[in-house]
Tab-separated table of C-alpha atoms in Angstrom:
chain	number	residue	atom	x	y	z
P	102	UNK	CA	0.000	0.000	0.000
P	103	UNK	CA	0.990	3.602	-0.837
P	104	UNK	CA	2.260	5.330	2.177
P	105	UNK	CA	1.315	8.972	1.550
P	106	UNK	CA	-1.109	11.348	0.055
P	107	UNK	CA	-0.262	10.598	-3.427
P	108	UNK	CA	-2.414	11.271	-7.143
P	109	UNK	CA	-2.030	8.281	-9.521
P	110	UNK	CA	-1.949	7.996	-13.173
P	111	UNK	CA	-5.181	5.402	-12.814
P	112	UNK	CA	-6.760	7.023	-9.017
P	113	UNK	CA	-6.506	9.700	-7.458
P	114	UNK	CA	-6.270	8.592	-4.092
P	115	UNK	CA	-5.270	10.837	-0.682
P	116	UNK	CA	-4.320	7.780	2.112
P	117	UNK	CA	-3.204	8.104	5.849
P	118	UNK	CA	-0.157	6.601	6.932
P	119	UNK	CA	-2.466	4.622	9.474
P	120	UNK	CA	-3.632	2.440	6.297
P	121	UNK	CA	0.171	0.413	6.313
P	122	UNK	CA	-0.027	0.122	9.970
P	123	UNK	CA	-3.396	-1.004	10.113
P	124	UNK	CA	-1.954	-4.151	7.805
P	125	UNK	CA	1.134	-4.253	10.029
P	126	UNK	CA	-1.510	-5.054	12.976
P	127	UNK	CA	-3.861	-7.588	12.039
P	128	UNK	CA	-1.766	-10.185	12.205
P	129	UNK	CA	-4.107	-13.022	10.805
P	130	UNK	CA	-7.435	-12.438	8.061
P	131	UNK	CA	-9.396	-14.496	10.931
P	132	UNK	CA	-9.648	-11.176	13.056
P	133	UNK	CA	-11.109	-9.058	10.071
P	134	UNK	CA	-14.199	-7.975	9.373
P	135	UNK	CA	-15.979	-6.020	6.641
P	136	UNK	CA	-18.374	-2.898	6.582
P	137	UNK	CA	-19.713	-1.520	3.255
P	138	UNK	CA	-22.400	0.484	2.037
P	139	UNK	CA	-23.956	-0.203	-1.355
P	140	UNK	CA	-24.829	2.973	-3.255
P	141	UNK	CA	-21.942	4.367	-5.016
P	142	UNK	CA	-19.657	2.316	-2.804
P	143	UNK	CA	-19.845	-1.309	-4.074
P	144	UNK	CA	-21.671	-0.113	-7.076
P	145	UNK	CA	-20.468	2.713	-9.454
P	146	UNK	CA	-21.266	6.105	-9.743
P	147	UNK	CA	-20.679	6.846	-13.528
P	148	UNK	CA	-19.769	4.697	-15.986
P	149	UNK	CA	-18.276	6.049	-19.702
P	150	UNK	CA	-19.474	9.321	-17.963
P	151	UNK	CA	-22.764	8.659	-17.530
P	152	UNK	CA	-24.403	8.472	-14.318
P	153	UNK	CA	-25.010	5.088	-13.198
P	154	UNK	CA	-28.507	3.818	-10.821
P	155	UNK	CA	-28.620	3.704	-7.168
P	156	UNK	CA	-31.020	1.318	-5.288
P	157	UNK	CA	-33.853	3.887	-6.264
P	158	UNK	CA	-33.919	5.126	-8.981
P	159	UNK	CA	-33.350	1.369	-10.240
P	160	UNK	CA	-36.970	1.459	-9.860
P	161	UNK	CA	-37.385	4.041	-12.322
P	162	UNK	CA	-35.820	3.270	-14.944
P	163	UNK	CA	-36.526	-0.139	-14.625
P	164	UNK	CA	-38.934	0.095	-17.486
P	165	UNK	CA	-41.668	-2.055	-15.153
P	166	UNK	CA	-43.470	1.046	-13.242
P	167	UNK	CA	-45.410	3.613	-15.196
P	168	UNK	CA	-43.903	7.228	-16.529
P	169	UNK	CA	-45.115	9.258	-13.402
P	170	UNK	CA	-43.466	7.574	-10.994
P	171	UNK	CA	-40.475	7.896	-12.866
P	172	UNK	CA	-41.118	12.020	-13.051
P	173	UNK	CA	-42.234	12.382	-9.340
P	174	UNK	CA	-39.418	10.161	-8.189
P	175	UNK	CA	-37.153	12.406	-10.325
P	176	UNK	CA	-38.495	15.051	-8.786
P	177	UNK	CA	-37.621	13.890	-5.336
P	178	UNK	CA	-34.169	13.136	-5.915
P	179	UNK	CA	-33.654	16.752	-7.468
P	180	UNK	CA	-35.364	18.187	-4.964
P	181	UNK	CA	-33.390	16.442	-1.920
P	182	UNK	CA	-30.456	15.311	-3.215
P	183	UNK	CA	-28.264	18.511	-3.017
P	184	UNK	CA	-29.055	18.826	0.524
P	185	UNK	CA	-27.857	15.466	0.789
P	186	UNK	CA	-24.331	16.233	-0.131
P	187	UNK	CA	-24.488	19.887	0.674
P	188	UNK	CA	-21.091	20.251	2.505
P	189	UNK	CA	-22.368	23.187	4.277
P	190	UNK	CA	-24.505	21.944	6.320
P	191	UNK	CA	-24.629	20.002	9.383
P	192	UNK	CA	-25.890	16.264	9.289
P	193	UNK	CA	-27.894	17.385	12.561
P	194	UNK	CA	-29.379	19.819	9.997
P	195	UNK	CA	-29.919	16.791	7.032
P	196	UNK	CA	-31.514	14.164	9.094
P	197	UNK	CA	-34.820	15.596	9.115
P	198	UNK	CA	-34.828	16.530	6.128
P	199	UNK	CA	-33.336	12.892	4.941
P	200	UNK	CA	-36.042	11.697	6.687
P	201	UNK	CA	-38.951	13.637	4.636
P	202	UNK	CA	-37.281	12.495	1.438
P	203	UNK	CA	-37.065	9.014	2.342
P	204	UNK	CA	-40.786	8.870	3.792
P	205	UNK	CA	-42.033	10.234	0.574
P	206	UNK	CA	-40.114	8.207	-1.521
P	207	UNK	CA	-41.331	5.275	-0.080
P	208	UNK	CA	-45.042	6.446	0.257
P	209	UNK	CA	-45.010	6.856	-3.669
P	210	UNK	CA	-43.187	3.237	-4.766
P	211	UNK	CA	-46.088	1.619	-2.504
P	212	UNK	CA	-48.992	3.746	-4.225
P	213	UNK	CA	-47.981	1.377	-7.554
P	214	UNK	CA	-48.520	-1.921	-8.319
P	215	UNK	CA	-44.660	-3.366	-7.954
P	216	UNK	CA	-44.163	-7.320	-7.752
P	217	UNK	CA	-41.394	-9.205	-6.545
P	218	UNK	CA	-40.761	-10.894	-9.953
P	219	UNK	CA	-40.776	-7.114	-11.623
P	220	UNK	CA	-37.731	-6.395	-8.922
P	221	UNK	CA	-35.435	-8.840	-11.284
P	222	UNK	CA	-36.592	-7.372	-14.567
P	223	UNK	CA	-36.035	-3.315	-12.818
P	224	UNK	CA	-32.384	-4.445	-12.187
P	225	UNK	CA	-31.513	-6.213	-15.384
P	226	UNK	CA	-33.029	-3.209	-17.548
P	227	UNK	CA	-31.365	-0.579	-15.065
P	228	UNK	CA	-27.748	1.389	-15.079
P	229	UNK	CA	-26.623	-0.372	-11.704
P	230	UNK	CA	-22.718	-1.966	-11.809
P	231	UNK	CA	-21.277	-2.808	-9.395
P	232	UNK	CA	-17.529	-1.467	-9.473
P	233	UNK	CA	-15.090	-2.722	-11.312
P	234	UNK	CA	-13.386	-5.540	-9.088
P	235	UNK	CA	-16.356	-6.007	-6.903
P	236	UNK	CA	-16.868	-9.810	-7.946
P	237	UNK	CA	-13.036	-10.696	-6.739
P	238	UNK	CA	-13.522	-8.898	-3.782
P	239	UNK	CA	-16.893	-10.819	-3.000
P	240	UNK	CA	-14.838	-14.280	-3.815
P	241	UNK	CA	-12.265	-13.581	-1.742
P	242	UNK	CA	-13.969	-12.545	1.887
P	243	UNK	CA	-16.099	-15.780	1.224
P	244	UNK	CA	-13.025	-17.923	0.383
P	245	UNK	CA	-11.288	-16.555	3.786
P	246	UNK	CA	-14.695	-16.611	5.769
P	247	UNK	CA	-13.997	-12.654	6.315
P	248	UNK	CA	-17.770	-11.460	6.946
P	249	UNK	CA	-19.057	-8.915	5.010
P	250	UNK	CA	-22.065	-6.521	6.325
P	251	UNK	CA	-23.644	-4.347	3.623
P	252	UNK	CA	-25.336	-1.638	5.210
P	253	UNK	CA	-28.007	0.302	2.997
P	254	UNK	CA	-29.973	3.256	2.898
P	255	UNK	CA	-31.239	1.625	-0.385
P	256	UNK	CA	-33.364	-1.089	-0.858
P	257	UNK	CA	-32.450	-4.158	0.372
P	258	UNK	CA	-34.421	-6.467	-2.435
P	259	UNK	CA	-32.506	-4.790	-5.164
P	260	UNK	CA	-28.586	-5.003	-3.933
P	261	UNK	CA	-29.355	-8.907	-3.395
P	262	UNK	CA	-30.591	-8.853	-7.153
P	263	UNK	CA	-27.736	-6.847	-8.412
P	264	UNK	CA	-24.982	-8.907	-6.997
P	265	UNK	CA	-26.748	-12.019	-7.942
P	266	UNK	CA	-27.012	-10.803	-11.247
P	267	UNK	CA	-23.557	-9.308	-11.553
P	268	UNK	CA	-21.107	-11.377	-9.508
P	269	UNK	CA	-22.681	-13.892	-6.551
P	270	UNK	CA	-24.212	-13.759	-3.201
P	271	UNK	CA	-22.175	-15.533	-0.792
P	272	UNK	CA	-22.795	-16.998	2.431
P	273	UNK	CA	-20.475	-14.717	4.502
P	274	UNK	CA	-22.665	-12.090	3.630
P	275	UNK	CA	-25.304	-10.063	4.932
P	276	UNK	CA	-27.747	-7.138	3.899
P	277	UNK	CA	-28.978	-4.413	6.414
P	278	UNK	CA	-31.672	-2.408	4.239
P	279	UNK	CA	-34.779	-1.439	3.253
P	280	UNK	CA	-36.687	-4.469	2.101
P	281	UNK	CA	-39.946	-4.211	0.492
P	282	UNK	CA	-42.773	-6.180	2.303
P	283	UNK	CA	-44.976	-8.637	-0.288
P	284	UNK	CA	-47.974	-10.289	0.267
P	285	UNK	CA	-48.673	-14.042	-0.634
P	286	UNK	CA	-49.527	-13.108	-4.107
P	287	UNK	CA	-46.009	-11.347	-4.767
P	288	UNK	CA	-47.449	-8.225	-4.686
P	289	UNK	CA	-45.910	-5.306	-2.490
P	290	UNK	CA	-47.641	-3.806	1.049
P	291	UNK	CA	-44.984	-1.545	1.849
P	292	UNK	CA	-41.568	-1.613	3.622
P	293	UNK	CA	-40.415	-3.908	6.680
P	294	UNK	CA	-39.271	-2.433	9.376
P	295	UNK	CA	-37.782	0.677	10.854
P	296	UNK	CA	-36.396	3.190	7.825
P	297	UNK	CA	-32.669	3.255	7.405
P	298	UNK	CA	-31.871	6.754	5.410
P	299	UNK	CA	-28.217	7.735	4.784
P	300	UNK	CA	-28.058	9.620	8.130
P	301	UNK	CA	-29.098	6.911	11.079
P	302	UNK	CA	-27.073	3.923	10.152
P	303	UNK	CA	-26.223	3.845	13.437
P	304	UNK	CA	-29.605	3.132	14.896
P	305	UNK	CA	-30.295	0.438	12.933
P	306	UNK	CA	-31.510	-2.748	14.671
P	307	UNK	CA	-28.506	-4.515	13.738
P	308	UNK	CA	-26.469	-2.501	16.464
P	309	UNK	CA	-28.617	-4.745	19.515
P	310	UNK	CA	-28.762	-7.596	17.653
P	311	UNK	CA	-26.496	-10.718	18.208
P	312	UNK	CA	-24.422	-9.979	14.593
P	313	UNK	CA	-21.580	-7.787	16.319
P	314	UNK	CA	-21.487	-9.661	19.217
P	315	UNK	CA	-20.776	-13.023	17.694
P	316	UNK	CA	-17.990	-11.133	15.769
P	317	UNK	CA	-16.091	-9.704	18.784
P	318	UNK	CA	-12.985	-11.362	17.953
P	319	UNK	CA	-12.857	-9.982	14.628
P	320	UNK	CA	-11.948	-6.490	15.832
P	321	UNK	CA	-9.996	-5.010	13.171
P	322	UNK	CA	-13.081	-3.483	11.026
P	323	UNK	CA	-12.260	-2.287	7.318
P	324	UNK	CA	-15.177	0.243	6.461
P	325	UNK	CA	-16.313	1.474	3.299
P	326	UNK	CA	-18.765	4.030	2.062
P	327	UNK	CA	-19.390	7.697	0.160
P	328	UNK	CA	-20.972	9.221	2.853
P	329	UNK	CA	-20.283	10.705	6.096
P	330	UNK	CA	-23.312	8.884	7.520
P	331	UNK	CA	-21.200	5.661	6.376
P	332	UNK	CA	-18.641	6.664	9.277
P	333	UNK	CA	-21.596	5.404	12.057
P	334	UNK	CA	-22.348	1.824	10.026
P	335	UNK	CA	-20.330	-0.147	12.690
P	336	UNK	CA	-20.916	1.640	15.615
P	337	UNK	CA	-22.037	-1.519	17.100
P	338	UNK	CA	-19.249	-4.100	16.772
P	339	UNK	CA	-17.404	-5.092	19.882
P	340	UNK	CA	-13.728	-4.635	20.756
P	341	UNK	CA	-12.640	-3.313	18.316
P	342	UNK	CA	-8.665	-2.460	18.028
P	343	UNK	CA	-8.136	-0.979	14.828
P	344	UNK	CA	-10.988	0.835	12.387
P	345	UNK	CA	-9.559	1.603	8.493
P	346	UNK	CA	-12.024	3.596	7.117
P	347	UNK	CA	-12.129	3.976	3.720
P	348	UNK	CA	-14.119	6.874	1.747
P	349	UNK	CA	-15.335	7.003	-2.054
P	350	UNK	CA	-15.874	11.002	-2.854
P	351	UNK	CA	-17.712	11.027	-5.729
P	352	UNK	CA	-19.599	14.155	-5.796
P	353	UNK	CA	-18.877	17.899	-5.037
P	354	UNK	CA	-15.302	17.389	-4.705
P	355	UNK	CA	-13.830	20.591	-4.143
P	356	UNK	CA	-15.962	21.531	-1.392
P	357	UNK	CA	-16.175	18.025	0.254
P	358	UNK	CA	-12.418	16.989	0.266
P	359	UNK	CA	-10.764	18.709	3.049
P	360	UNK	CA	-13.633	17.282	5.202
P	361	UNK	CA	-13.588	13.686	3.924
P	362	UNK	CA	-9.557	13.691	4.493
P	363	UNK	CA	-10.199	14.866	7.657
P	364	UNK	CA	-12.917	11.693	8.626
P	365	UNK	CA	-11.572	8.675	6.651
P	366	UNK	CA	-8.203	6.947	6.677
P	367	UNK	CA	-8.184	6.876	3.009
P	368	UNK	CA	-10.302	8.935	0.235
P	369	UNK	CA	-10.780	7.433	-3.310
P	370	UNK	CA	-11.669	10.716	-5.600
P	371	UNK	CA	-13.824	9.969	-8.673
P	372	UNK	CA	-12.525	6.023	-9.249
P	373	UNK	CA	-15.352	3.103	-10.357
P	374	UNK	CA	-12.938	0.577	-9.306
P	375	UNK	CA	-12.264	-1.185	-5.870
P	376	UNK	CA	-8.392	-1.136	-7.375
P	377	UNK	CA	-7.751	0.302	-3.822
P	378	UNK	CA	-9.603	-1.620	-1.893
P	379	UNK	CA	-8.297	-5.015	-3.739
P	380	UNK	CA	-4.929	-4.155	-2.831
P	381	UNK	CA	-5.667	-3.451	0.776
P	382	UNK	CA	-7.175	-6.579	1.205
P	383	UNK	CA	-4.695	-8.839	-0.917
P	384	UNK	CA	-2.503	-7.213	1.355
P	385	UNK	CA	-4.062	-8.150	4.185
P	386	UNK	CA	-4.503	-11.858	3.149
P	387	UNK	CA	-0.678	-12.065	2.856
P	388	UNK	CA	-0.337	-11.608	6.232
P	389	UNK	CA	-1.186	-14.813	7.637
């Protein structure tokens, strides 16, 4: 791993010297764990310069719901999604309105007729990838039992049918999100549970539940994500020694960077690749 804050021909990466020493420490893969979000994390944000689909908006291009939905989701997402990554303000300030945006965006997909089988047909027509080197990483946590916990503000039903579609779900893995509830005919009620927006990842059930706990001897954590609300998705694991966190800026650069270098270990500017992360982690499996 690069030592400094360094710009690449291929990334343009800025990492912490902690990011060597936190390789130096582990000792053994058997004490690692794994922390990601989905959204723009495991799955691209542009591809060929084109913006690719989060969880979301999946669902409207999908080709399966009808034109308005598309247009008020739209709407939504232009409406909110500035104050999302609106540097200048405080994410005491956002959650509320993260909140309203999520509440309505979730009041409107359950006003249409949506299906579980139309879920596979949404993701298969939609602009979701996941990044460039995602399958290898997936192969390789299974293949060394590391767990992997992807925690999503998105919707839970759609990053299983993404990686299933584009690389392979794995038994080490597990999926914190917003999953759509069905009835016996398929046909969808609303949402399960308590709603996970970008900004309360650390309330999440998943914090009391027995998934940390059972992992307590896995306490170095690697965590990934865009989003400063990413920093809070393992809040609840146990004894932990070391924390890498690892940040994909992807949006509003200039304004955001200073801040993200300041909160993450290392901060991937404008990559679709998990180049970084790869090396990290074959890294890390060369130490045993």
């Amino acid at each position: 791993m690069p030592s400094a804050s360094q710009k690449t021909e291929a990334h343009n990466i800025l990492i912490s010297p902690r990011s060597s020493s936190f390789v130096m420490s582990i000792g053994y893969n058997c004490t690692v764990q794994v922390v990601s979000d989905f959204d723009f994390t495991l799955s691209k944000f542009t591809e060929n310069g084109e913006r690719c689909s989060g969880c979301h908006n999946v669902l409207e291009e999908g080709g399966v719901l009808p034109e308005d939905f598309k247009v008020k989701a739209r709407g939504l997402r232009d409406h909110y999604f500035p104050i999302e990554t609106n540097p200048q303000l405080s994410i005491e300030e956002k959650i509320p309105i993260m909140v309203e945006w999520w509440t309505q965006a979730h009041a409107l997909l359950s006003s249409y007729p949506l299906t579980k089988t139309g879920i596979s047909e949404m993701v298969q027509n939609s602009t979701a990838k996941l990044r460039d080197g995602c399958p290898w990483l997936f192969d390789q946590l299974d293949a060394k039992n590391i767990p992997l916990l992807i925690f999503s503000a998105g919707v839970g039903d759609v990053i299983e049918e993404v990686i299933r579609q584009q690389s392979q779900f794995h038994k080490n893995m597990r999926v914190v999100s917003n999953y759509i509830d069905f009835d016996e005919e398929g046909k969808m009620i609303g949402f399960k549970g308590d709603l996970i927006h970008v900004y309360n990842k650390n309330e999440s059930s998943i914090h009391d539940s027995d998934y940390f706990k059972n992992l307590s001897h896995r306490h170095n954590v690697i965590l990934i994500g865009d989003s400063l609300g990413d920093l809070h998705m393992a809040d609840g694991a146990t004894g932990v020694k070391n924390k890498l966190k690892i940040g994909f800026l992807n949006v509003k650069v200039e304004e955001s960077l200073e801040l993200y270098k300041k909160k993450f270990d290392i901060v991937i500017v404008q990559d679709e690749t998990l180049d970084v992360v790869n090396a990290l982690m074959r890294s890390i499996l060369q130490t045993e």
